[in-house]
mmCIF file of C-alpha atoms in Angstrom:
data_model
loop_
_atom_site.group_PDB
_atom_site.id
_atom_site.type_symbol
_atom_site.label_atom_id
_atom_site.label_comp_id
_atom_site.label_asym_id
_atom_site.label_seq_id
_atom_site.Cartn_x
_atom_site.Cartn_y
_atom_site.Cartn_z
ATOM 1 C CA UNK A 1 0.000 0.000 0.000
ATOM 2 C CA UNK A 2 1.360 3.448 -0.860
ATOM 3 C CA UNK A 3 1.493 6.203 1.693
ATOM 4 C CA UNK A 4 -0.649 9.263 1.002
ATOM 5 C CA UNK A 5 1.418 12.329 0.137
ATOM 6 C CA UNK A 6 0.930 15.410 2.264
ATOM 7 C CA UNK A 7 -0.914 18.056 0.219
ATOM 8 C CA UNK A 8 0.616 21.500 0.702
ATOM 9 C CA UNK A 9 -0.466 24.910 -0.526
ATOM 10 C CA UNK A 10 2.488 27.317 -0.413
ATOM 11 C CA UNK A 11 1.376 30.899 -1.057
ATOM 12 C CA UNK A 12 2.987 34.317 -0.975
ATOM 13 C CA UNK A 13 3.086 37.699 -2.597
ATOM 14 C CA UNK A 14 5.758 38.370 -5.178
ATOM 15 C CA UNK A 15 9.176 39.828 -4.457
ATOM 16 C CA UNK A 16 11.020 38.921 -1.270
ATOM 17 C CA UNK A 17 8.151 36.888 0.143
ATOM 18 C CA UNK A 18 8.257 34.657 -2.931
ATOM 19 C CA UNK A 19 12.053 34.403 -2.878
ATOM 20 C CA UNK A 20 11.908 33.147 0.710
ATOM 21 C CA UNK A 21 9.225 30.619 -0.186
ATOM 22 C CA UNK A 22 11.366 29.394 -3.088
ATOM 23 C CA UNK A 23 14.382 29.098 -0.767
ATOM 24 C CA UNK A 24 12.339 26.545 1.218
ATOM 25 C CA UNK A 25 11.287 24.583 -1.853
ATOM 26 C CA UNK A 26 13.462 21.590 -0.969
ATOM 27 C CA UNK A 27 11.576 21.155 2.310
ATOM 28 C CA UNK A 28 8.474 20.207 0.327
ATOM 29 C CA UNK A 29 10.142 17.304 -1.476
ATOM 30 C CA UNK A 30 7.882 14.274 -1.354
ATOM 31 C CA UNK A 31 4.771 16.412 -0.872
ATOM 32 C CA UNK A 32 1.977 17.043 -3.323
ATOM 33 C CA UNK A 33 2.525 20.800 -3.525
ATOM 34 C CA UNK A 34 0.722 23.680 -5.185
ATOM 35 C CA UNK A 35 2.377 27.092 -5.278
ATOM 36 C CA UNK A 36 0.389 30.330 -5.480
ATOM 37 C CA UNK A 37 1.687 33.859 -5.941
ATOM 38 C CA UNK A 38 0.536 37.243 -7.165
ATOM 39 C CA UNK A 39 2.855 37.584 -10.185
ATOM 40 C CA UNK A 40 2.326 35.041 -12.987
ATOM 41 C CA UNK A 41 5.859 35.456 -14.361
ATOM 42 C CA UNK A 42 7.336 34.144 -11.118
ATOM 43 C CA UNK A 43 5.799 30.729 -11.694
ATOM 44 C CA UNK A 44 7.509 30.423 -15.094
ATOM 45 C CA UNK A 45 10.804 31.739 -13.679
ATOM 46 C CA UNK A 46 10.883 28.788 -11.270
ATOM 47 C CA UNK A 47 9.518 26.282 -13.806
ATOM 48 C CA UNK A 48 6.286 25.821 -11.867
ATOM 49 C CA UNK A 49 3.771 24.646 -14.448
ATOM 50 C CA UNK A 50 0.739 24.032 -12.278
ATOM 51 C CA UNK A 51 1.013 27.094 -10.026
ATOM 52 C CA UNK A 52 -1.814 29.459 -9.262
ATOM 53 C CA UNK A 53 -2.135 33.221 -9.386
ATOM 54 C CA UNK A 54 -3.808 35.191 -6.607
ATOM 55 C CA UNK A 55 -4.947 38.781 -7.057
ATOM 56 C CA UNK A 56 -2.557 41.129 -5.276
ATOM 57 C CA UNK A 57 -3.975 43.287 -2.527
ATOM 58 C CA UNK A 58 -3.097 45.467 0.423
ATOM 59 C CA UNK A 59 -4.849 47.014 3.387
ATOM 60 C CA UNK A 60 -5.351 50.135 1.254
ATOM 61 C CA UNK A 61 -7.903 48.490 -1.046
ATOM 62 C CA UNK A 62 -10.882 46.758 0.535
ATOM 63 C CA UNK A 63 -12.255 45.724 -2.863
ATOM 64 C CA UNK A 64 -9.022 44.009 -3.947
ATOM 65 C CA UNK A 65 -8.664 42.427 -0.497
ATOM 66 C CA UNK A 66 -12.148 40.910 -0.742
ATOM 67 C CA UNK A 67 -11.366 39.662 -4.242
ATOM 68 C CA UNK A 68 -8.086 38.149 -3.027
ATOM 69 C CA UNK A 69 -9.755 36.427 -0.059
ATOM 70 C CA UNK A 70 -12.458 34.957 -2.313
ATOM 71 C CA UNK A 71 -9.772 33.643 -4.661
ATOM 72 C CA UNK A 72 -7.760 32.203 -1.749
ATOM 73 C CA UNK A 73 -10.875 30.527 -0.330
ATOM 74 C CA UNK A 74 -11.696 29.053 -3.733
ATOM 75 C CA UNK A 75 -8.154 27.670 -4.061
ATOM 76 C CA UNK A 76 -8.325 26.046 -0.616
ATOM 77 C CA UNK A 77 -11.738 24.498 -1.340
ATOM 78 C CA UNK A 78 -10.688 23.264 -4.800
ATOM 79 C CA UNK A 79 -7.250 21.856 -3.866
ATOM 80 C CA UNK A 80 -8.049 20.694 -0.315
ATOM 81 C CA UNK A 81 -4.510 20.941 1.061
ATOM 82 C CA UNK A 82 -3.582 19.350 4.381
ATOM 83 C CA UNK A 83 -1.262 22.235 5.216
ATOM 84 C CA UNK A 84 -1.049 25.849 4.068
ATOM 85 C CA UNK A 85 2.222 27.733 4.434
ATOM 86 C CA UNK A 86 3.004 31.366 3.723
ATOM 87 C CA UNK A 87 5.879 33.796 4.023
ATOM 88 C CA UNK A 88 3.501 36.755 3.566
ATOM 89 C CA UNK A 89 2.027 39.209 2.805
ATOM 90 C CA UNK A 90 -1.762 39.816 2.663
ATOM 91 C CA UNK A 91 -2.537 37.226 -0.087
ATOM 92 C CA UNK A 92 -0.697 34.570 1.921
ATOM 93 C CA UNK A 93 -2.537 35.619 5.064
ATOM 94 C CA UNK A 94 -5.850 35.198 3.227
ATOM 95 C CA UNK A 95 -4.823 31.656 2.258
ATOM 96 C CA UNK A 96 -4.137 30.917 5.924
ATOM 97 C CA UNK A 97 -7.485 32.411 6.922
ATOM 98 C CA UNK A 98 -9.258 30.256 4.330
ATOM 99 C CA UNK A 99 -7.364 27.279 5.711
ATOM 100 C CA UNK A 100 -8.345 28.031 9.283
ATOM 101 C CA UNK A 101 -11.996 28.385 8.267
ATOM 102 C CA UNK A 102 -11.856 24.949 6.635
ATOM 103 C CA UNK A 103 -9.961 23.226 9.472
ATOM 104 C CA UNK A 104 -6.541 22.993 7.817
ATOM 105 C CA UNK A 105 -3.165 23.238 9.517
ATOM 106 C CA UNK A 106 -1.454 26.529 8.743
ATOM 107 C CA UNK A 107 2.101 27.856 9.011
ATOM 108 C CA UNK A 108 3.156 31.507 8.884
ATOM 109 C CA UNK A 109 6.816 32.462 8.510
ATOM 110 C CA UNK A 110 7.189 36.228 8.860
ATOM 111 C CA UNK A 111 9.545 37.799 6.324
ATOM 112 C CA UNK A 112 13.218 38.118 7.170
ATOM 113 C CA UNK A 113 12.875 41.781 6.144
ATOM 114 C CA UNK A 114 10.900 42.482 9.314
ATOM 115 C CA UNK A 115 13.940 42.959 11.555
ATOM 116 C CA UNK A 116 12.562 45.388 14.123
ATOM 117 C CA UNK A 117 8.941 44.279 14.377
ATOM 118 C CA UNK A 118 6.485 41.854 12.848
ATOM 119 C CA UNK A 119 4.616 42.899 9.735
ATOM 120 C CA UNK A 120 0.926 43.737 10.095
ATOM 121 C CA UNK A 121 0.099 40.480 8.305
ATOM 122 C CA UNK A 122 2.543 38.704 10.604
ATOM 123 C CA UNK A 123 0.789 40.057 13.689
ATOM 124 C CA UNK A 124 -2.616 39.011 12.351
ATOM 125 C CA UNK A 125 -1.235 35.583 11.447
ATOM 126 C CA UNK A 126 -0.651 34.937 15.132
ATOM 127 C CA UNK A 127 -4.421 34.678 15.574
ATOM 128 C CA UNK A 128 -4.800 32.333 12.604
ATOM 129 C CA UNK A 129 -1.725 30.139 12.183
ATOM 130 C CA UNK A 130 -1.307 26.723 13.726
ATOM 131 C CA UNK A 131 2.446 27.420 13.724
ATOM 132 C CA UNK A 132 3.568 31.067 13.878
ATOM 133 C CA UNK A 133 7.236 31.770 13.153
ATOM 134 C CA UNK A 134 9.609 34.723 12.962
ATOM 135 C CA UNK A 135 13.046 34.637 11.373
ATOM 136 C CA UNK A 136 14.519 36.875 14.081
ATOM 137 C CA UNK A 137 15.226 35.386 17.499
ATOM 138 C CA UNK A 138 14.797 38.735 19.284
ATOM 139 C CA UNK A 139 11.201 38.973 17.995
ATOM 140 C CA UNK A 140 10.207 35.571 19.352
ATOM 141 C CA UNK A 141 8.006 35.285 22.429
ATOM 142 C CA UNK A 142 6.935 32.289 24.525
ATOM 143 C CA UNK A 143 3.366 32.570 23.170
ATOM 144 C CA UNK A 144 4.611 33.238 19.603
ATOM 145 C CA UNK A 145 5.890 33.954 17.197
ATOM 146 C CA UNK A 146 8.499 31.263 17.659
ATOM 147 C CA UNK A 147 12.009 31.237 16.274
ATOM 148 C CA UNK A 148 13.325 28.128 14.478
ATOM 149 C CA UNK A 149 16.002 29.784 12.318
ATOM 150 C CA UNK A 150 16.102 31.960 9.229
ATOM 151 C CA UNK A 151 15.193 30.999 5.687
ATOM 152 C CA UNK A 152 17.815 33.248 4.080
#
């Protein structure tokens, strides 16, 4: 009998968030993984043929944020991952929220760029994520976020 592969949704915005997610790509070896980002060209750059594109959004646009959340929720319902992981920002947070609402395990890794304090999405992720991580030891707290090392 073959063992069921862990289904993972790995989602992030473009730029540095995506680069950090790609730096962790080896950790997903052996998993059934789907990547989602906000910039279609990034999928081709990393030879990801079955990746998904989320609408980009920020706290400055309620309309785009609602659209992004609806897209994230649809992706979670359609792909039914066991685990959702994100390095940020808002689109990744919406994937985690959709995961929480559907009973999935979720992991947030706040960006290494947030040296002095957690990002707004990172702070909100603490209320959503099953595992809440920071890449800076001095930002870790006993109740989270926790420090397990840096991606970059």
